[in-house]
Amino acid sequence: MKICGFLQKNNNLEERSRIVSSFKERTAKNLLSCDNSGGEARFRRTESDFSNLYARELLPAKNGEEPTMQFLLEVVEILTSYIRKTFDRSTKVLDFHHPHQLLEGIEGFNLELSDQPESLEQILVDCRDTLKYGVRTGHPRFFNQLSTGLDIVGLAGEWLTSTANTNMFTYEIAPVFVLMEQLTLKKMREIVGWPDGEGDGIFSPGGAISNMYSVMIARYKFFPEVKTKGMAAAPRLVLFTSEHSHYSIKKASAALGFGTENLILLNTDERGRVIPADLEAKVIEAKRKGYVPLFVTATAGTTVYGAFDPINEIADICEKYNMWLHVDGAWGGGLLMSRKHRHKLNGVERANSVTWNPHKMMGVPLQCSAILVRERGLLQGCNSMCAGYLFQPDKQYDVTYDTGDKAIQCGRHVDIFKFWLMWKAKGTVGFEQHIDKCLDLSAYLYNKIKNREGFKMVFKGEPQHTNVCFWYIPPSLRSLPDGEERRQRLHKVAPKIKAMMMESGTTMVGYQPQGDKVNFFRMVISNPAATRSDIDFLVEEIERLGHDL
Amino acid sequence: MKICGFLQKNNNLEERSRIVSSFKERTAKNLLSCDNSGGEARFRRTESDFSNLYARELLPAKNGEEPTMQFLLEVVEILTSYIRKTFDRSTKVLDFHHPHQLLEGIEGFNLELSDQPESLEQILVDCRDTLKYGVRTGHPRFFNQLSTGLDIVGLAGEWLTSTANTNMFTYEIAPVFVLMEQLTLKKMREIVGWPDGEGDGIFSPGGAISNMYSVMIARYKFFPEVKTKGMAAAPRLVLFTSEHSHYSIKKASAALGFGTENLILLNTDERGRVIPADLEAKVIEAKRKGYVPLFVTATAGTTVYGAFDPINEIADICEKYNMWLHVDGAWGGGLLMSRKHRHKLNGVERANSVTWNPHKMMGVPLQCSAILVRERGLLQGCNSMCAGYLFQPDKQYDVTYDTGDKAIQCGRHVDIFKFWLMWKAKGTVGFEQHIDKCLDLSAYLYNKIKNREGFKMVFKGEPQHTNVCFWYIPPSLRSLPDGEERRQRLHKVAPKIKAMMMESGTTMVGYQPQGDKVNFFRMVISNPAATRSDIDFLVEEIERLGHDL
C-alpha cells in the first residue's frame, strides 16, 4: 500500500517500481499491525502492480475492495503530487504542444479509444500524461482567465461531490445538497441586500446560462403568454446592454428568439462604463419605433476592463420605463463580500436579478454560478413543466424542496457543495480577505507600470476591479510616430509575447483587441497563490520576451 | 500521516483520534526512512489533529504543503470508507430525514454559514455528515433514477478533473481535454453510423440542454435569420414529439420562443412508441393551418416505459416533409454499444442530431451528455459570437481547436475526461457487457413478476429497455372490482411503499402515474452493482412493505 505522493519524484520507472514494492511490503506490515490494534483487519496486500489489473476487477466485482482502494490511492498520489507541483514556482505553468503533436501520440500518450480494455497501469499512465500536457490553472503565475487558483477545501468538496455522484433535481436523492443550495442562495441574496434574503435563485452551469435565465425570467414576468404561445404573442421586444458586456447576453438574445438585432448596445465612457443618458436615449428611440424595451443588463465587472456600470442611475431609468434590471456580476459579484469594495455595486439591491459566479473572484473550483431573482415564483413559473416521473406531488416529505422544475436543465450537477464547504472553512471574512488581497495586488501592478518605460495603460486611472489593461511597447516601436504602421506593429506584439510565454511555459496572461484599440494585455488577478513577486515576474517576463520584437 | 480508510471503522471519536495520532507518529517515521532511501525528504509531521488547523494554513500558504497533504488524505479516507460502504449490501441506501430535521441541525450537523472560519476538524466532520445524510446512488439496491452506480475509474477521472480545474472553451487552457472531446465525439458519431464519424457535436450540461441544442440548430438550419432578427423573422413553426417524450423538449420549446402550444404531442401505441401515421396526419394538419413543421423528436428509450420510437418510419416522414429529425437517445443511446440491442435504434444514422447521455446507461458519473450533429458547421453558425477576449484569431496554434464558441455556455465544465478514461479502461466491449447485463437483469425481473400474484404489468410484453413498469396490488385490493374506488386506492399504494422504503432505507425505486394510469412502479436498471439477488430483494421488499396496505 503506497502513501500518496511520497515517491512521485522518482522518474525512472523501474527503479520507482522497485522502491514502491519494497515500501509497500514494509508499510503493509505496519498497517496490519495498526489495524489489528483497532480490532478488525481489513486489508492484505495481494497486488503490487497494476499491469495485470483491469477495471472489471474493481468494485463492484467480487473481491474488488482491495484493488479498488489501491487504485484510488495510486490516483490520489498522482493528484497530490500534481497539487504540490502546482504551487511550486520552479515548475512550469504549462508544457505547450500543438494539437497535431498531441494527436500524433507524443512520447507514447495515445488519445485514441479502443475496443479492448487497457490495464489499470496504463490508466494511471494516462492520468499522469493528462496532467503533464495540461495547464496548471492553480499555478501562482497563471493569470490567463477570470477563474484561476486551486482552493484545497474547494477541491476536497469536488472530490466528495463526485463520490456522492448525485443530481440536484429532487430532495429525494440530494437532501443535503438541496438544503445547502437553499441556505447559500439565501445568504447571497442577503449580501445583495434584498430584505431578509427573500427571493429565489438557482445554481446554473456557468454565467452564460445564468444570464440566459435572467432574460427568460424577465420575458416571463412581462409576457407570460410567451411560454405557451411563443414570441409571436409578444410585441417586438428589445434588450439593452453595454458594448463592453459579456457576449453571453448576445447568445441569449439569439437562443431565446429575440434576435441579436434586438439587443441594443450602449455606449460607454473611456473606462468602459455604460453612459446612462445613452441608455435613456436609446429606450426613447426604441419606444418611438414602437418596440417594447424589456430588459437592461448592468455589468458589475466587465470582462476586459473590469468596469462597473453605474447601477443606481441605470435602475432609475429601468423604474421610469418599467424595464427589468439584471446585474451581471459574474465577475464582479465577489466584491460584495468586501466591505472596502462593495460600494462599486451600489444599487445592486434594486436589480430584479443578479448573476454571480463564485467560481471567478471567490476562487471556487469550476463550475459554480448563481442566478438570483428578487421575486419569488418567477423561476418556477417560467420553467416548470411538472414532470410526473420526478416531481410526484404525493411524496412523504415537503415537496417544495424539490427544486428541479425551476431549472431549464433536468439533471443538474451538484455545484453547491464545494462552495458551501469553502464558506464554512474560510468564513465570510476569508472571502473578504482574498478579494481585498487580489485588488491590492492589481493596484500594485497598476502603480508599478503606469509610468514605466515601455508600458502604456489602455485607460487612465486606477482600475475598478483587478483587470489591468496595458500595452507593452518594444523599444523598436517607441520612436515610431502614432499612425497605422505603429498600430499594425503594436497589434502583433501581445500575441507574439503570449506565444513565447506559452512556449516557455513561464506564465500566462490574456490579450485581445477592444473596439478600435489594437491587441493589449488584460491582466486579471483572482489567484489566491499570487504574490507581488509574481506580479514582478510577469512584468519582467513581458519585458524579457518583448524586448527584441 | 494516515492511510486512507484503515481506521474508519472506529466510531468513538476520542478513541479514534488517539489511535490515529499514535499511528500517524509511527507511520511518519517509516515514511521518512522510505523517503530518505529515495533521495529527497519531503515531509515531517508537525500536526496530529485538525482542530487547530484552518483553511488559511493550507497551500498556497507558507509551509502549507504538509497540512494540505494531511487534510486531503483525511478527506480521501472519508471518501474511500464511503465507497466501501456503498457497495456493501448490509448498509442502508439512505438514512432518511425530513427537510426540517436536517435544517434544525440534527445530531449537530449545522448547515448554516458563518462569518468566521471553522477548523479543518469541523470541515472533516461536515464531510462525513454530508455523506451520512445523503443517498448512496452507487448502492446495488439503488434503482431510483436512470443514472445509478459508482464507476471507480470514472470516479478517479472526476477527481482528476476537479484537480485540473480548467475550462473547455479553448485549447489554450484545456489542450488535452479538448482533443479527448473531439476524438470521443467522433467515435460516438461512428457508432451512430455517420460515414467516417463526420459531423459535429459538443458535451453539454445534461440531456435537457442537449435536446435544447437540437431545436436551436434545426431552427438555424432552416431559418438562420432568426439568430439576428428573432422569431418574428420566421413563420409559425411547429415541433413534434411523443406524448411519452422527455419534458425537456417542452422546456426547450418554451425557452427558445416557440411556445409550448406549438409543440405537438404524438399519440403512441400501448407500449409507448410513436405511431408514425399520427405524425404524418399532424404534419398535414399543421401545414393545412399554414404552420411550418420544423422538427421531430424520435425518442430512443422513453423515460417511463423505455420505449423506442420507430426511427426509420419517422425518418421517412421527416424526409418527405423536409423536417429536422432529432433522436433523443439520452436514455437509450447507450444501447448503440451493444451488438445485441442496437437494432432498437435502427435508422438513427438518418437523424440530423442525436442526444446521448453516457451518464445514464453507460454508468459514467454525472454529468456527461453529448449532442451529436450530422452536418458540420451548424453548431458554430448557430451559436458563435466571436468574443475577442477568448477566441483570438492570431494565436500561435491552430485555433479551429478552440471549440467554445459552438456552445451556448461560455465556461464549460470538463465532462469528457471521466468518460474517456472509462472507455480506455473498459474498452468498447466493456460498455457492451455492462449494457447487455443490465438488459438481462430487467428481463429477469420481467419474467419473475409477469405472472406473480399481486403484480400486474403496465404494458404487455418484454420491455425494450431496462424499464419494467408494474403495479403491486396488495391483498386487500385484489378482490375489489375494477372501478374508481380500486383506482383511487391503487394510486396510493406505490407512494406508500416508496415512503416506507425510504424510511427503512433498504432500497429505492421510482413511481409515477402516466396518462390515465394510476401510480405504478418504474424499475430501471443501469447500476453495474446490481445482481439477480438485488432484483429478488426488491420484489420481496415491495411485497413485505405493501402486504398490509
PDB file of N, CA, C and O in Angstrom, chain A residues 192-226:
ATOM      1  N   VAL A 192     -26.581  40.621  -1.297  1.00  0.00           N
ATOM      2  CA  VAL A 192     -27.028  41.541  -2.356  1.00  0.00           C
ATOM      3  C   VAL A 192     -27.809  42.699  -1.739  1.00  0.00           C
ATOM      4  O   VAL A 192     -27.732  43.834  -2.208  1.00  0.00           O
ATOM      5  N   GLY A 193     -28.552  42.395  -0.674  1.00  0.00           N
ATOM      6  CA  GLY A 193     -29.268  43.449   0.026  1.00  0.00           C
ATOM      7  C   GLY A 193     -30.778  43.345  -0.073  1.00  0.00           C
ATOM      8  O   GLY A 193     -31.488  44.306   0.247  1.00  0.00           O
ATOM      9  N   TRP A 194     -31.279  42.190  -0.497  1.00  0.00           N
ATOM     10  CA  TRP A 194     -32.727  42.016  -0.535  1.00  0.00           C
ATOM     11  C   TRP A 194     -33.208  41.679   0.878  1.00  0.00           C
ATOM     12  O   TRP A 194     -32.604  40.839   1.565  1.00  0.00           O
ATOM     13  N   PRO A 195     -34.315  42.319   1.309  1.00  0.00           N
ATOM     14  CA  PRO A 195     -34.745  42.181   2.707  1.00  0.00           C
ATOM     15  C   PRO A 195     -34.907  40.715   3.127  1.00  0.00           C
ATOM     16  O   PRO A 195     -35.562  39.935   2.428  1.00  0.00           O
ATOM     17  N   ASP A 196     -34.277  40.377   4.226  1.00  0.00           N
ATOM     18  CA  ASP A 196     -34.316  39.016   4.791  1.00  0.00           C
ATOM     19  C   ASP A 196     -33.840  37.955   3.801  1.00  0.00           C
ATOM     20  O   ASP A 196     -34.175  36.777   3.955  1.00  0.00           O
ATOM     21  N   GLY A 197     -33.110  38.367   2.790  1.00  0.00           N
ATOM     22  CA  GLY A 197     -32.632  37.379   1.817  1.00  0.00           C
ATOM     23  C   GLY A 197     -33.761  36.737   1.030  1.00  0.00           C
ATOM     24  O   GLY A 197     -33.611  35.661   0.464  1.00  0.00           O
ATOM     25  N   GLU A 198     -34.923  37.422   1.012  1.00  0.00           N
ATOM     26  CA  GLU A 198     -36.058  36.862   0.273  1.00  0.00           C
ATOM     27  C   GLU A 198     -35.764  36.835  -1.221  1.00  0.00           C
ATOM     28  O   GLU A 198     -34.919  37.586  -1.714  1.00  0.00           O
ATOM     29  N   GLY A 199     -36.498  36.000  -1.931  1.00  0.00           N
ATOM     30  CA  GLY A 199     -36.321  35.883  -3.371  1.00  0.00           C
ATOM     31  C   GLY A 199     -36.095  34.438  -3.756  1.00  0.00           C
ATOM     32  O   GLY A 199     -36.502  33.518  -3.050  1.00  0.00           O
ATOM     33  N   ASP A 200     -35.438  34.281  -4.873  1.00  0.00           N
ATOM     34  CA  ASP A 200     -35.296  32.933  -5.410  1.00  0.00           C
ATOM     35  C   ASP A 200     -33.937  32.840  -6.108  1.00  0.00           C
ATOM     36  O   ASP A 200     -33.171  33.816  -6.143  1.00  0.00           O
ATOM     37  N   GLY A 201     -33.642  31.683  -6.658  1.00  0.00           N
ATOM     38  CA  GLY A 201     -32.379  31.536  -7.365  1.00  0.00           C
ATOM     39  C   GLY A 201     -32.060  30.087  -7.602  1.00  0.00           C
ATOM     40  O   GLY A 201     -32.758  29.185  -7.125  1.00  0.00           O
ATOM     41  N   ILE A 202     -30.976  29.883  -8.354  1.00  0.00           N
ATOM     42  CA  ILE A 202     -30.546  28.525  -8.644  1.00  0.00           C
ATOM     43  C   ILE A 202     -29.095  28.577  -9.107  1.00  0.00           C
ATOM     44  O   ILE A 202     -28.646  29.606  -9.630  1.00  0.00           O
ATOM     45  N   PHE A 203     -28.374  27.494  -8.874  1.00  0.00           N
ATOM     46  CA  PHE A 203     -27.028  27.405  -9.441  1.00  0.00           C
ATOM     47  C   PHE A 203     -27.147  26.813 -10.843  1.00  0.00           C
ATOM     48  O   PHE A 203     -27.875  25.845 -11.059  1.00  0.00           O
ATOM     49  N   SER A 204     -26.422  27.411 -11.758  1.00  0.00           N
ATOM     50  CA  SER A 204     -26.531  27.010 -13.159  1.00  0.00           C
ATOM     51  C   SER A 204     -25.148  26.694 -13.714  1.00  0.00           C
ATOM     52  O   SER A 204     -24.140  27.036 -13.108  1.00  0.00           O
ATOM     53  N   PRO A 205     -25.105  26.046 -14.896  1.00  0.00           N
ATOM     54  CA  PRO A 205     -23.780  25.682 -15.435  1.00  0.00           C
ATOM     55  C   PRO A 205     -23.053  26.858 -16.078  1.00  0.00           C
ATOM     56  O   PRO A 205     -22.763  26.838 -17.266  1.00  0.00           O
ATOM     57  N   GLY A 206     -22.771  27.867 -15.294  1.00  0.00           N
ATOM     58  CA  GLY A 206     -21.948  28.975 -15.768  1.00  0.00           C
ATOM     59  C   GLY A 206     -22.707  30.278 -15.937  1.00  0.00           C
ATOM     60  O   GLY A 206     -23.938  30.314 -16.007  1.00  0.00           O
ATOM     61  N   GLY A 207     -21.950  31.348 -16.011  1.00  0.00           N
ATOM     62  CA  GLY A 207     -22.512  32.691 -16.079  1.00  0.00           C
ATOM     63  C   GLY A 207     -23.359  32.912 -17.321  1.00  0.00           C
ATOM     64  O   GLY A 207     -24.346  33.660 -17.280  1.00  0.00           O
ATOM     65  N   ALA A 208     -22.991  32.287 -18.425  1.00  0.00           N
ATOM     66  CA  ALA A 208     -23.765  32.478 -19.654  1.00  0.00           C
ATOM     67  C   ALA A 208     -25.184  31.957 -19.468  1.00  0.00           C
ATOM     68  O   ALA A 208     -26.155  32.597 -19.889  1.00  0.00           O
ATOM     69  N   ILE A 209     -25.297  30.808 -18.838  1.00  0.00           N
ATOM     70  CA  ILE A 209     -26.636  30.248 -18.599  1.00  0.00           C
ATOM     71  C   ILE A 209     -27.366  31.076 -17.537  1.00  0.00           C
ATOM     72  O   ILE A 209     -28.572  31.307 -17.641  1.00  0.00           O
ATOM     73  N   SER A 210     -26.641  31.554 -16.543  1.00  0.00           N
ATOM     74  CA  SER A 210     -27.284  32.416 -15.545  1.00  0.00           C
ATOM     75  C   SER A 210     -27.850  33.668 -16.224  1.00  0.00           C
ATOM     76  O   SER A 210     -28.979  34.085 -15.938  1.00  0.00           O
ATOM     77  N   ASN A 211     -27.075  34.260 -17.111  1.00  0.00           N
ATOM     78  CA  ASN A 211     -27.572  35.433 -17.827  1.00  0.00           C
ATOM     79  C   ASN A 211     -28.761  35.066 -18.713  1.00  0.00           C
ATOM     80  O   ASN A 211     -29.717  35.843 -18.837  1.00  0.00           O
ATOM     81  N   MET A 212     -28.705  33.909 -19.318  1.00  0.00           N
ATOM     82  CA  MET A 212     -29.836  33.463 -20.133  1.00  0.00           C
ATOM     83  C   MET A 212     -31.106  33.337 -19.282  1.00  0.00           C
ATOM     84  O   MET A 212     -32.194  33.747 -19.692  1.00  0.00           O
ATOM     85  N   TYR A 213     -30.935  32.794 -18.072  1.00  0.00           N
ATOM     86  CA  TYR A 213     -32.083  32.728 -17.159  1.00  0.00           C
ATOM     87  C   TYR A 213     -32.691  34.113 -16.945  1.00  0.00           C
ATOM     88  O   TYR A 213     -33.901  34.273 -16.924  1.00  0.00           O
ATOM     89  N   SER A 214     -31.832  35.110 -16.754  1.00  0.00           N
ATOM     90  CA  SER A 214     -32.369  36.435 -16.416  1.00  0.00           C
ATOM     91  C   SER A 214     -33.256  36.952 -17.547  1.00  0.00           C
ATOM     92  O   SER A 214     -34.311  37.539 -17.291  1.00  0.00           O
ATOM     93  N   VAL A 215     -32.835  36.719 -18.791  1.00  0.00           N
ATOM     94  CA  VAL A 215     -33.636  37.192 -19.923  1.00  0.00           C
ATOM     95  C   VAL A 215     -34.957  36.415 -19.993  1.00  0.00           C
ATOM     96  O   VAL A 215     -36.027  36.989 -20.211  1.00  0.00           O
ATOM     97  N   MET A 216     -34.878  35.107 -19.772  1.00  0.00           N
ATOM     98  CA  MET A 216     -36.092  34.284 -19.797  1.00  0.00           C
ATOM     99  C   MET A 216     -37.099  34.722 -18.741  1.00  0.00           C
ATOM    100  O   MET A 216     -38.302  34.788 -18.985  1.00  0.00           O
ATOM    101  N   ILE A 217     -36.573  35.011 -17.553  1.00  0.00           N
ATOM    102  CA  ILE A 217     -37.466  35.359 -16.440  1.00  0.00           C
ATOM    103  C   ILE A 217     -38.093  36.724 -16.669  1.00  0.00           C
ATOM    104  O   ILE A 217     -39.267  36.941 -16.384  1.00  0.00           O
ATOM    105  N   ALA A 218     -37.296  37.647 -17.197  1.00  0.00           N
ATOM    106  CA  ALA A 218     -37.827  38.974 -17.493  1.00  0.00           C
ATOM    107  C   ALA A 218     -38.974  38.865 -18.502  1.00  0.00           C
ATOM    108  O   ALA A 218     -40.033  39.484 -18.343  1.00  0.00           O
ATOM    109  N   ARG A 219     -38.754  38.056 -19.517  1.00  0.00           N
ATOM    110  CA  ARG A 219     -39.801  37.870 -20.534  1.00  0.00           C
ATOM    111  C   ARG A 219     -41.048  37.259 -19.908  1.00  0.00           C
ATOM    112  O   ARG A 219     -42.177  37.674 -20.186  1.00  0.00           O
ATOM    113  N   TYR A 220     -40.831  36.288 -19.018  1.00  0.00           N
ATOM    114  CA  TYR A 220     -41.976  35.637 -18.372  1.00  0.00           C
ATOM    115  C   TYR A 220     -42.733  36.606 -17.474  1.00  0.00           C
ATOM    116  O   TYR A 220     -43.966  36.581 -17.405  1.00  0.00           O
ATOM    117  N   LYS A 221     -41.999  37.477 -16.799  1.00  0.00           N
ATOM    118  CA  LYS A 221     -42.638  38.448 -15.903  1.00  0.00           C
ATOM    119  C   LYS A 221     -43.582  39.373 -16.685  1.00  0.00           C
ATOM    120  O   LYS A 221     -44.708  39.617 -16.264  1.00  0.00           O
ATOM    121  N   PHE A 222     -43.109  39.875 -17.814  1.00  0.00           N
ATOM    122  CA  PHE A 222     -43.900  40.864 -18.547  1.00  0.00           C
ATOM    123  C   PHE A 222     -44.819  40.232 -19.593  1.00  0.00           C
ATOM    124  O   PHE A 222     -45.879  40.779 -19.896  1.00  0.00           O
ATOM    125  N   PHE A 223     -44.392  39.095 -20.157  1.00  0.00           N
ATOM    126  CA  PHE A 223     -45.194  38.448 -21.206  1.00  0.00           C
ATOM    127  C   PHE A 223     -45.271  36.935 -20.944  1.00  0.00           C
ATOM    128  O   PHE A 223     -44.711  36.133 -21.693  1.00  0.00           O
ATOM    129  N   PRO A 224     -45.996  36.556 -19.893  1.00  0.00           N
ATOM    130  CA  PRO A 224     -46.013  35.135 -19.520  1.00  0.00           C
ATOM    131  C   PRO A 224     -46.585  34.245 -20.623  1.00  0.00           C
ATOM    132  O   PRO A 224     -46.265  33.056 -20.691  1.00  0.00           O
ATOM    133  N   GLU A 225     -47.393  34.835 -21.486  1.00  0.00           N
ATOM    134  CA  GLU A 225     -48.018  34.023 -22.547  1.00  0.00           C
ATOM    135  C   GLU A 225     -47.009  33.516 -23.563  1.00  0.00           C
ATOM    136  O   GLU A 225     -47.305  32.589 -24.325  1.00  0.00           O
ATOM    137  N   VAL A 226     -45.791  34.094 -23.575  1.00  0.00           N
ATOM    138  CA  VAL A 226     -44.759  33.601 -24.499  1.00  0.00           C
ATOM    139  C   VAL A 226     -44.427  32.137 -24.200  1.00  0.00           C
ATOM    140  O   VAL A 226     -44.100  31.370 -25.104  1.00  0.00           O
TER     141      VAL A 226
END
